[in-house]
Amino acid sequence: MLSFLVRRVSLSLVTLFLLSIMVFLGGQVLPGNVGRAILGPLADQRAVDTLNHTLGVDRPLLTQYGSWIWNFIQGDMGTSYLFRSPVAPFVIDALGNSMKLAAVAFVLVVPIGILGGVIAALNLDRPLDRIISLGGLSVTVLPEFVTGIILILIFGVWLRWLPISAAWPRDAGLFT
């Protein structure tokens, strides 16, 4: 059991490392100059070069990656040039809403999945088993945004069981 756990944690760390490289390189392959994009096309070259140096984009790629990872570990996710403020609070705000959504989804999906699995097992190779299996596979292969729209239509528009809105205010309850 311990070897399995060590292997899974090791594979998770390798996956996170490779994912971080892909995300970092995704930002690096974009066309254009960072300083020019921030300062605009009319800025003189000296100001663009100064900003590029300040941001560190004139350093070697490996050095930039190391700084990027180190800053991320320390909680510094950079500055939003649109809002002129740190990015971390925006991410934390979105993470809170994502965790609420994941918790509600977990509470709904696990009992439904267990119940469906038990019913399908009790009706092995019968039409009910096929229907439950087909339904489960259909939900699995559909992209989340398609499933989300279908669920909004069913539970929000047709049945009117749930409100159709974005995140609720912090002081509101789950179903208010």
mmCIF file of C-alpha atoms in Angstrom, residues 6 9 24 28 42 74 90 97 110 130 138 149-150 161:
data_model
loop_
_atom_site.group_PDB
_atom_site.id
_atom_site.type_symbol
_atom_site.label_atom_id
_atom_site.label_comp_id
_atom_site.label_asym_id
_atom_site.label_seq_id
_atom_site.Cartn_x
_atom_site.Cartn_y
_atom_site.Cartn_z
ATOM 1 C CA VAL A 6 4.505 6.770 -3.070
ATOM 2 C CA VAL A 9 2.269 10.953 -5.251
ATOM 3 C CA PHE A 24 4.578 28.752 -18.624
ATOM 4 C CA GLN A 28 5.980 32.491 -23.818
ATOM 5 C CA LEU A 42 3.352 54.599 -29.424
ATOM 6 C CA GLN A 74 5.280 32.217 -2.345
ATOM 7 C CA PHE A 90 -9.127 37.225 -8.027
ATOM 8 C CA ASN A 97 -17.027 29.701 -5.803
ATOM 9 C CA VAL A 110 -22.188 10.490 -5.296
ATOM 10 C CA ARG A 130 -28.556 -0.697 -20.263
ATOM 11 C CA SER A 138 -23.753 10.057 -21.957
ATOM 12 C CA ILE A 149 -26.814 24.039 -20.012
ATOM 13 C CA ILE A 150 -29.020 20.943 -20.077
ATOM 14 C CA TRP A 161 -36.549 24.084 -8.702
#
